[in-house]
XYZ file of C-alpha atoms in Angstrom:
502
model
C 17.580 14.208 1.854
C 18.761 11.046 0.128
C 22.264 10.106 1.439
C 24.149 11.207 -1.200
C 24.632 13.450 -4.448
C 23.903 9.972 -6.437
C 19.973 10.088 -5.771
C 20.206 13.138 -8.184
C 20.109 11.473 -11.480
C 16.795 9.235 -10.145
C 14.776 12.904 -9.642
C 12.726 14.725 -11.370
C 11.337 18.237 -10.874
C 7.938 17.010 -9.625
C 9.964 14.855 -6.815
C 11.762 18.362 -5.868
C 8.661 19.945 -5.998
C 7.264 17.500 -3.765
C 9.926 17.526 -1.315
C 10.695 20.987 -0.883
C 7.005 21.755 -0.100
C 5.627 18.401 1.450
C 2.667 17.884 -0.498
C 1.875 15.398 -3.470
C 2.318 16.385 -7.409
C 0.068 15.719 -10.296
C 0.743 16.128 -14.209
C -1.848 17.454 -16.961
C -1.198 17.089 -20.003
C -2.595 20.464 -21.511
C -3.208 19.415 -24.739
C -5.303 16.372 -24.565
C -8.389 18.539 -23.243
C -7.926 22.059 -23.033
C -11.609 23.035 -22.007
C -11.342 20.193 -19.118
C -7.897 21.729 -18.906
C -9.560 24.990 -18.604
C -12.230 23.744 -15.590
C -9.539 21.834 -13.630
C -7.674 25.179 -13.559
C -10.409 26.830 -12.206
C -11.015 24.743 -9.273
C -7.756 24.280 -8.763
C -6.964 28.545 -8.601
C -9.380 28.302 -5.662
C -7.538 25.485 -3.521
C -4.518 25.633 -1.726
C -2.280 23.814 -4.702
C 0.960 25.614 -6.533
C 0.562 25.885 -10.078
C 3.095 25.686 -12.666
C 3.452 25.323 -16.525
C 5.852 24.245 -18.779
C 6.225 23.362 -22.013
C 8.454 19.367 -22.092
C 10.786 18.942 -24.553
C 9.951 15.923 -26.470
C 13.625 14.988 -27.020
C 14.571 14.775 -23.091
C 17.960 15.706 -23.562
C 19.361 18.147 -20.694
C 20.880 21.419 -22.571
C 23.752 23.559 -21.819
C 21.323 26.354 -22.240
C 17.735 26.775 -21.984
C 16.031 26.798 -25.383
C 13.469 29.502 -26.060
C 10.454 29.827 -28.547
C 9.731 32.465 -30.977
C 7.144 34.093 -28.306
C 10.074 33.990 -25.372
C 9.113 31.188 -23.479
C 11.752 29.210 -22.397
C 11.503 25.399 -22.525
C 12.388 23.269 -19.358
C 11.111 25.901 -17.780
C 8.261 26.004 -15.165
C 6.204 29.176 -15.073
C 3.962 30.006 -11.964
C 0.285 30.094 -13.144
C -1.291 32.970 -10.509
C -5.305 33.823 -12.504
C -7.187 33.389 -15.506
C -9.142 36.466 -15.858
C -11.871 37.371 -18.660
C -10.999 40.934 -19.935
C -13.767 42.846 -22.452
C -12.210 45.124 -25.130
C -13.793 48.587 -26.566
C -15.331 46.531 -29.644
C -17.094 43.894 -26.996
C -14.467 41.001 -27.308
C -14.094 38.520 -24.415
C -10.629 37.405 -24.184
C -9.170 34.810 -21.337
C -6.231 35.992 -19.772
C -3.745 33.928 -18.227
C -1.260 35.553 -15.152
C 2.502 33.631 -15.214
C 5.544 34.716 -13.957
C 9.326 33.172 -14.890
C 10.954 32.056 -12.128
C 14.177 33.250 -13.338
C 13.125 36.937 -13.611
C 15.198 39.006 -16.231
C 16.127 37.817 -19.747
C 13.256 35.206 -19.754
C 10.404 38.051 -21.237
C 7.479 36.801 -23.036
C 7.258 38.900 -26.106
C 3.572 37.080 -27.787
C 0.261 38.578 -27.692
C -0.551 41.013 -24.766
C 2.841 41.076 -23.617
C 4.000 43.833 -21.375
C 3.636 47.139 -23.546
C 1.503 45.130 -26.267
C -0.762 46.683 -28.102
C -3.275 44.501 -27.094
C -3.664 46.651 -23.982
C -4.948 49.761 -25.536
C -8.193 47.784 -26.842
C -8.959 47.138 -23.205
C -10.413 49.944 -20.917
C -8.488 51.541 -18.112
C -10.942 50.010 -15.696
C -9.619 46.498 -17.062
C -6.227 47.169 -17.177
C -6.564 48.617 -13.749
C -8.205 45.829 -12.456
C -5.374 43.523 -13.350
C -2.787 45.172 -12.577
C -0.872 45.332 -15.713
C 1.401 48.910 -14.522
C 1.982 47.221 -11.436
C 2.992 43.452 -12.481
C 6.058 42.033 -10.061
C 9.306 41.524 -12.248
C 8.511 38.377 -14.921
C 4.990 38.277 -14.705
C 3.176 38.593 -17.609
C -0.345 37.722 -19.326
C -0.555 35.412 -22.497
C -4.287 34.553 -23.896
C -5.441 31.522 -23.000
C -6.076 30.091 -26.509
C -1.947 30.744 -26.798
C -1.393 29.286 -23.371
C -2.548 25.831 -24.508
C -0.488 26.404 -27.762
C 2.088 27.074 -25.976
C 2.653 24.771 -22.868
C 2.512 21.316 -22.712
C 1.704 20.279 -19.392
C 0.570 21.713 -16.003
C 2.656 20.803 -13.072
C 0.780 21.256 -9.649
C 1.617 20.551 -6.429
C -1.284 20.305 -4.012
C -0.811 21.141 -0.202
C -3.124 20.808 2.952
C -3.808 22.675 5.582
C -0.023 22.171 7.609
C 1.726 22.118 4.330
C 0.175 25.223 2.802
C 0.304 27.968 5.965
C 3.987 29.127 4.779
C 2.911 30.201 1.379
C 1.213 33.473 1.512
C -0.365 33.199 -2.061
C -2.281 30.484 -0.375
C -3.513 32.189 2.609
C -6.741 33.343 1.372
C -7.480 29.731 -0.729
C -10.167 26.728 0.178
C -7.817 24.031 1.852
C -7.800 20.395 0.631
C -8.908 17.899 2.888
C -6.067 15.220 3.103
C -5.866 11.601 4.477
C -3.198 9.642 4.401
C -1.576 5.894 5.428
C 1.681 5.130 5.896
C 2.802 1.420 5.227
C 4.772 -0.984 3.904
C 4.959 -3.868 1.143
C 6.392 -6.871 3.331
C 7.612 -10.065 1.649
C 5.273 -13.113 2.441
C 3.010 -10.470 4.324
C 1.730 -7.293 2.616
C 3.567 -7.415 -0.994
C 1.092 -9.022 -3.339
C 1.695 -7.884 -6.451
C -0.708 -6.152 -9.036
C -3.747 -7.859 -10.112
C -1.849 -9.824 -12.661
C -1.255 -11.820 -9.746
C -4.517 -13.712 -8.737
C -3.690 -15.531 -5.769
C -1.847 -12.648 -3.825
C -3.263 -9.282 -5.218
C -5.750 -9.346 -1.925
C -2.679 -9.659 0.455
C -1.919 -6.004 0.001
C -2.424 -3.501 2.107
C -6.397 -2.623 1.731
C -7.755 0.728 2.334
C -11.184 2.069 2.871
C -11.886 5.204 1.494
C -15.269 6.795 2.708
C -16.549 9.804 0.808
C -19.876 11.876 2.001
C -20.860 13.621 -0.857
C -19.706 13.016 -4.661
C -16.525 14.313 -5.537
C -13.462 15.347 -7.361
C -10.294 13.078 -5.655
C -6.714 12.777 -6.117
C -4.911 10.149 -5.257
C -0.972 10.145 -4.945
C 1.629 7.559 -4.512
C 4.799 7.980 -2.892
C 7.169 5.072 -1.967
C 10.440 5.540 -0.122
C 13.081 3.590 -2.280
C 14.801 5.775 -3.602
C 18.158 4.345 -5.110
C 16.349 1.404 -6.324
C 12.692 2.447 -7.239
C 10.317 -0.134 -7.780
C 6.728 -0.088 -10.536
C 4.087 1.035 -8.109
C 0.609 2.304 -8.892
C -3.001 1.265 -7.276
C -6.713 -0.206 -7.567
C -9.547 1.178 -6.120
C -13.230 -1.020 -5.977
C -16.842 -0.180 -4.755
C -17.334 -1.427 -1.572
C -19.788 -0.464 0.948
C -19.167 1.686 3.934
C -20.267 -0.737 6.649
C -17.389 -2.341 5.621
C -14.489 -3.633 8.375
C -12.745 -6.860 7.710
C -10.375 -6.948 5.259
C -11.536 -8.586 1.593
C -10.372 -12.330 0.663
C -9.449 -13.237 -2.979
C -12.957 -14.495 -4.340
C -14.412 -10.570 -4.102
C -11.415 -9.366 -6.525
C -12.088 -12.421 -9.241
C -16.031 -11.326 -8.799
C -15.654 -8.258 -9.247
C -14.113 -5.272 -11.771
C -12.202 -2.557 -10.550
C -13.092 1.178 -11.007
C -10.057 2.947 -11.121
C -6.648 1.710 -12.948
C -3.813 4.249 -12.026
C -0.563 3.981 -14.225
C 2.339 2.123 -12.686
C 5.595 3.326 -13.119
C 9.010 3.360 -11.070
C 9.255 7.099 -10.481
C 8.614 8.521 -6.627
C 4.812 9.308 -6.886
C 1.923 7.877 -9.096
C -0.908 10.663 -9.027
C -4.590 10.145 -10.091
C -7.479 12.292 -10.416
C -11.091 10.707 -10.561
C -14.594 11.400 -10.287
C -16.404 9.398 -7.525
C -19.734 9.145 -6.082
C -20.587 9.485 -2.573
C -19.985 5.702 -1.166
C -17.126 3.813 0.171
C -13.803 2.819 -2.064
C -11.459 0.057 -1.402
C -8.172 1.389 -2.484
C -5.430 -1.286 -3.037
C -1.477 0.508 -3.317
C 0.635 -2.564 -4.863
C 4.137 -3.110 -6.301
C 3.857 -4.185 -9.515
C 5.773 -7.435 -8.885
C 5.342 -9.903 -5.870
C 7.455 -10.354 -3.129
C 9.034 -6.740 -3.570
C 9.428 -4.774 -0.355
C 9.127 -0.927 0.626
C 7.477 1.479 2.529
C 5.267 3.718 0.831
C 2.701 6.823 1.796
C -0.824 6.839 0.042
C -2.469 10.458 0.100
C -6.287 11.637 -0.583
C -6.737 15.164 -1.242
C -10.304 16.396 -1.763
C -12.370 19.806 -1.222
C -15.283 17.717 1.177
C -14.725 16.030 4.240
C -13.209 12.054 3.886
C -12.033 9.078 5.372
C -9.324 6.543 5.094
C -8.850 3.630 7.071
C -7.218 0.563 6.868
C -8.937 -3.134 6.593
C -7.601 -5.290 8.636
C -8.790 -8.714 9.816
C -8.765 -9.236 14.268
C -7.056 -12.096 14.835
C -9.267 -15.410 16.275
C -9.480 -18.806 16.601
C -11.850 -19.972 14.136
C -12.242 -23.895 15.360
C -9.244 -26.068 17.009
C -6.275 -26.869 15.175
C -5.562 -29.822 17.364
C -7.835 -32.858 15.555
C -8.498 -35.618 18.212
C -7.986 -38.937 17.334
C -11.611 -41.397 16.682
C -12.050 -43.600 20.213
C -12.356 -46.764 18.172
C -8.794 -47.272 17.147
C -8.341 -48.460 13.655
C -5.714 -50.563 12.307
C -3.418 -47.153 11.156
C -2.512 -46.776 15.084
C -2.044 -50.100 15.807
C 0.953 -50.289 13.523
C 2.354 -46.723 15.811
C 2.185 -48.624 18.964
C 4.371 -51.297 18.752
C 6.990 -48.775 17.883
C 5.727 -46.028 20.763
C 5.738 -48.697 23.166
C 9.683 -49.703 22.457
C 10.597 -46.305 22.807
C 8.612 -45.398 26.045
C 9.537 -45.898 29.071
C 7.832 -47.830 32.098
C 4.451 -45.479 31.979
C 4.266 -45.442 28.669
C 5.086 -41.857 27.856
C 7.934 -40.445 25.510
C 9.986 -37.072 25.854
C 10.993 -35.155 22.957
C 14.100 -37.173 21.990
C 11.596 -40.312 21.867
C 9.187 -38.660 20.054
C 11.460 -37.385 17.161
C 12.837 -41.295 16.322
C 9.084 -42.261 16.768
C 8.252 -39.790 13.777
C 11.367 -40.701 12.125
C 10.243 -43.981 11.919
C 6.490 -43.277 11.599
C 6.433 -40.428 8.761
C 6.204 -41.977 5.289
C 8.346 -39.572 3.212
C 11.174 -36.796 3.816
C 8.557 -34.147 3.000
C 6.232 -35.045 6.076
C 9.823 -36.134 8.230
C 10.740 -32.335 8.117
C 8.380 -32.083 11.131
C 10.590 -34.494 12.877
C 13.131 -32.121 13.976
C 14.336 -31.543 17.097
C 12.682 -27.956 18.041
C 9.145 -29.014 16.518
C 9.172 -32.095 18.990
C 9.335 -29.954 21.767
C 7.090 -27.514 20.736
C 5.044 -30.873 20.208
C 5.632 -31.686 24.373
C 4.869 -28.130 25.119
C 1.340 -27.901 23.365
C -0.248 -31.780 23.818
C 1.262 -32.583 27.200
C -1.543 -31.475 29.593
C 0.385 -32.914 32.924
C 3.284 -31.090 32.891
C 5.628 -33.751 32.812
C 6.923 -33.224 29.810
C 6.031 -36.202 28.295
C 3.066 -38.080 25.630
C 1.093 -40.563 26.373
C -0.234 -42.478 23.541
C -3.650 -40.879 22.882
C -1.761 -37.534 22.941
C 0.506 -39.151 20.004
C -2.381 -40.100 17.798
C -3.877 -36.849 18.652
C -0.893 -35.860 16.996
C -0.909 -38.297 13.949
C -4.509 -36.958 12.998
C -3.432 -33.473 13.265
C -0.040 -33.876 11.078
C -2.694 -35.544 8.563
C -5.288 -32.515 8.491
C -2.306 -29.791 8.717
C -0.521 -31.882 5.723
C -3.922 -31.695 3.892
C -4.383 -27.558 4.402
C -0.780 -27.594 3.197
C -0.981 -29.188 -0.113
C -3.763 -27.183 -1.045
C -1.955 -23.572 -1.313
C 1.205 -25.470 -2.315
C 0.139 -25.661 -6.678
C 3.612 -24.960 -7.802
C 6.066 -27.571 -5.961
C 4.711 -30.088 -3.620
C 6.437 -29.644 -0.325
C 7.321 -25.497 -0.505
C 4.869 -23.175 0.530
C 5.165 -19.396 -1.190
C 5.412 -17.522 1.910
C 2.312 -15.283 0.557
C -0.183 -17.773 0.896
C 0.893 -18.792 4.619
C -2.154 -16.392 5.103
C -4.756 -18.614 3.903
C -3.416 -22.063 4.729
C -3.296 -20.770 7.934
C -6.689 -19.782 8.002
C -7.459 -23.730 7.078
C -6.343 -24.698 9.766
C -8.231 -22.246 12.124
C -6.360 -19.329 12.318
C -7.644 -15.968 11.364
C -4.199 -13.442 11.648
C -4.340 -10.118 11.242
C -1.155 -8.336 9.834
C 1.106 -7.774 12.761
C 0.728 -11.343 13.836
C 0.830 -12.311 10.384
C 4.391 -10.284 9.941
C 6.313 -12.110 12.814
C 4.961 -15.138 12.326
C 6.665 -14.668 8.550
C 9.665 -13.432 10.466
C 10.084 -16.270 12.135
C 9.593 -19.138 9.730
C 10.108 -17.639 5.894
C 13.303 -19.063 4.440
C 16.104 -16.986 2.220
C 13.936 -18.162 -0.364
C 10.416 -16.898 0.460
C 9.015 -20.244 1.340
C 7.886 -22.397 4.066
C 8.574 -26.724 4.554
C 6.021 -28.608 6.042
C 7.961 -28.644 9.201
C 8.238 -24.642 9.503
C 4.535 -25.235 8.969
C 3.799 -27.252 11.797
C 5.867 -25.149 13.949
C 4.088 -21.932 13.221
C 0.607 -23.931 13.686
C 1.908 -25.336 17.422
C 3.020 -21.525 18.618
C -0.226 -20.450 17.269
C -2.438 -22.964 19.246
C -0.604 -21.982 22.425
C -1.246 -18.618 22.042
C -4.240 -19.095 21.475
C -4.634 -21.313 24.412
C -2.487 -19.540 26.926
C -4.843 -16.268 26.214
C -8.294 -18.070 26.427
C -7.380 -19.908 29.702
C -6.716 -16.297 31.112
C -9.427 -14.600 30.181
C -12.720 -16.866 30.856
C -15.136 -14.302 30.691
C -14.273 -13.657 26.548
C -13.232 -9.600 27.524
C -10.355 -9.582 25.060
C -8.366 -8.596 27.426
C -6.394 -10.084 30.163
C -3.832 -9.203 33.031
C -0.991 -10.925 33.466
C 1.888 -10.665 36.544
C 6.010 -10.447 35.569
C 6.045 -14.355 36.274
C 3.281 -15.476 34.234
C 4.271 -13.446 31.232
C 7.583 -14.759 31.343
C 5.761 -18.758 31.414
C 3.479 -17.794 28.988
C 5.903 -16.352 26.045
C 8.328 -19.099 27.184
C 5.554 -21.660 26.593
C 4.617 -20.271 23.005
């Protein structure tokens, strides 16, 4: 499954579990509460969901051999759990019965309290015994009481299935089906990978899910991510949030407001939790536990009612103009530019990219704003502001520009607290959407891509670049489609302009 006979050691018997029968896991620890143990059991005999027991052996050492208690039980071991059934001696006793079978058949017999052959049997009526088929039990099944089931085991192992996953096990056949959602994503560096909620400014660039439930419920939530030779801490969040709900959630609602559910996180393959929840809508947050950590991962919902699971996501739009036009009085900040614009234009007082990147070499104050200055942003530069087609600035296009670099610089510095000059990649989001630009995740992803250095950050300069593609875009789209359809229709030639252009 894994590539090699080294993704062994990293397993466990849940992750086999999980694997071999495609659904999600979940551990109870027996002990803790054995009547809630007792309920969960119940519901869970009447769902599609494979049941096992076993008792964990505190130590975690692996054995040569399998140790065994006094009653027979063999540690390590995990026991299918088929019924509990309530049996009535002669004298008027209840008793709750528990059905098991060892999976390794003979040599594994439980020899405890109503045992096969134990005497317990002949206080219970034939129409009892009968009923639960003691003569006919399949080879290691057995009963134990219930009282010396929780004595016994430690910790229920179940695996829960839905309806595709469950139709090959005929146990299951006749069993209520969880309903299961699921979303399959990823935890993208500078994009989607936001850390846990020990991580203020980021936590809301993770993925966000809506969860929408119609009638209170009992949920589990599982999970899984896909790195497998190097496993990262995962676990989620989940927060009220109402149904009408469709745009993704900005920072300010997660410092407002407390979340409901905290699962565990831990490096292992899946991260299970069960919870009670209302009827209402759920925004479920999967994270890494540390920023900037990438995998994929699938998130699961399994519940008895009907649910849904979407993601939040935020369209992408232009929220005002990124391009800030210069004031028509000119002050005395462009009057200094001129002199030097005018020396390097030419006769009609326009310059070409090569001009323009010595006039912002010797215009910029500081190597910080200069990064800008380079040689692909200049003609990016040409390609948005130049409205003839010639290829060339005019003047008023070039203060046009010196306003801009100031507002863009501005945006900028605010998400850059750490180190003036680097932006973390993370919050290209929201200096983006500063400027104007409201991305959704896709967009959000290439734009990353495309400017994100080895280190995870962003100069000014890859800033400005991003900004200029994004205005054409922008621009390119809205001139083709006047009527505001969202849509637009474009021939072989005009494609190839228009992604040329941007």
């Amino acid at each position: 499954l894994h590539g090699s006979y080294e993704a062994l050691k990293y397993g466990t018997l849940l992750d086999g579990l999980s694997d071999l029968t495609g659904g999600i896991t979940e551990s109870i620890a027996i002990r803790q509460d054995p009547t809630g143990c007792g309920r969960a059991l119940a519901k869970l005999l009447d769902m599609t969901s494979l049941i096992t027991c076993t008792v964990n052996n505190s130590q975690q050492q692996i054995r040569a051999s399998t140790e065994k208690l006094a009653n027979g039980i063999q540690m390590g071991i995990n026991y299918r759990l088929y019924a509990i059934e309530r049996v009535e001696s002669f004298s008027g006793e209840a008793v709750q019965l528990v059905k098991l079978r060892n999976p390794l058949g003979p040599g594994g017999e439980y020899v405890g309290a109503w045992a096969r052959g134990g005497l317990e049997w002949d206080e219970v009526p034939p129409v009892e015994r009968d009923r639960l088929a003691v003569r006919n039990m399949a080879e290691g099944e057995f009963w134990i009481s219930y009282s010396d089931f929780v004595k016994t085991f430690t910790h229920l192992e179940v695996v829960h299935l839905d309806a595709e996953t469950s139709r090959d096990e005929p146990s299951l056949h006749s069993k209520h089906t969880w309903q299961m959602k699921l979303y399959q994503g990823s935890w993208r560096r500078g994009v989607t990978a936001g850390g846990c909620r020990n991580n203020q400014e980021t936590f809301h660039i993770n993925p966000q899910l809506h969860l929408i439930l119609s009638e209170m419920e009992e949920v589990v939530v599982s999970l899984n991510q896909h790195s497998i030779m190097e496993p990262k801490v995962i676990g989620f969040t989940a927060y009220a949030l109402p149904k009408n709900n469709t745009e993704s959630i900005n920072k300010q609602f997660f410092k407002k407001n407390k979340s409901l559910i905290n699962s565990q996180y831990t490096n292992s393959r899946q991260v299970s939790h069960r919870c009670q929840l209302d009827q209402g809508g759920y925004l479920l947050i999967p994270t890494t536990f540390e920023p900037m950590q990438e995998t994929s991962f699938t998130l699961r919902v399994y519940s008895s009612k009907p649910l849904k699971l979407k993601l939040l996501d935020t369209p992408p739009s232009l929220l005002k103009s990124a391009i800030v036009k210069a004031p028509p009085l000119e002050g005395k900040g462009f009057s200094q530019y001129e002199a030097v614009f005018l020396q390097l234009a030419d006769e009609h007082r326009t310059v070409n990219a090569f001009e323009l990147q010595e006039l912002l070499e010797a215009c910029l104050p500081n190597d910080y704003i200069k990064s800008c200055a380079c040689m692909d942003v200049c003609r990016q530069v040409i390609l948005t502001m130049d409205s003839t087609g010639s290829g060339r600035l005019k003047f008023n296009d070039f203060k046009d520009l010196m306003c801009s670099l100031k507002f863009w610089q501005a945006a900028f510095k605010n998400h850059t607290k750490e180190k003036t000059g680097i932006l973390k990649a993370e919050r290209l989001r929201d200096a983006l959407l500063e400027v104007g630009f409201q991305l959704n995740t896709d967009v959000l992803s290439i734009v990353i891509l495309r400017y994100m250095r080895k280190d995870g950050t962003l100069r000014f300069g890859d800033f400005v670049a991003a900004i200029l593609h994004l205005n054409d875009a922008f621009a390119i789209f809205e001139s083709k489609d006047p009527l505001q359809n969202g849509t637009i229709k474009l021939s072989l030639a005009e494609w190839l302009r228009s992604s040329l252009m941007c």
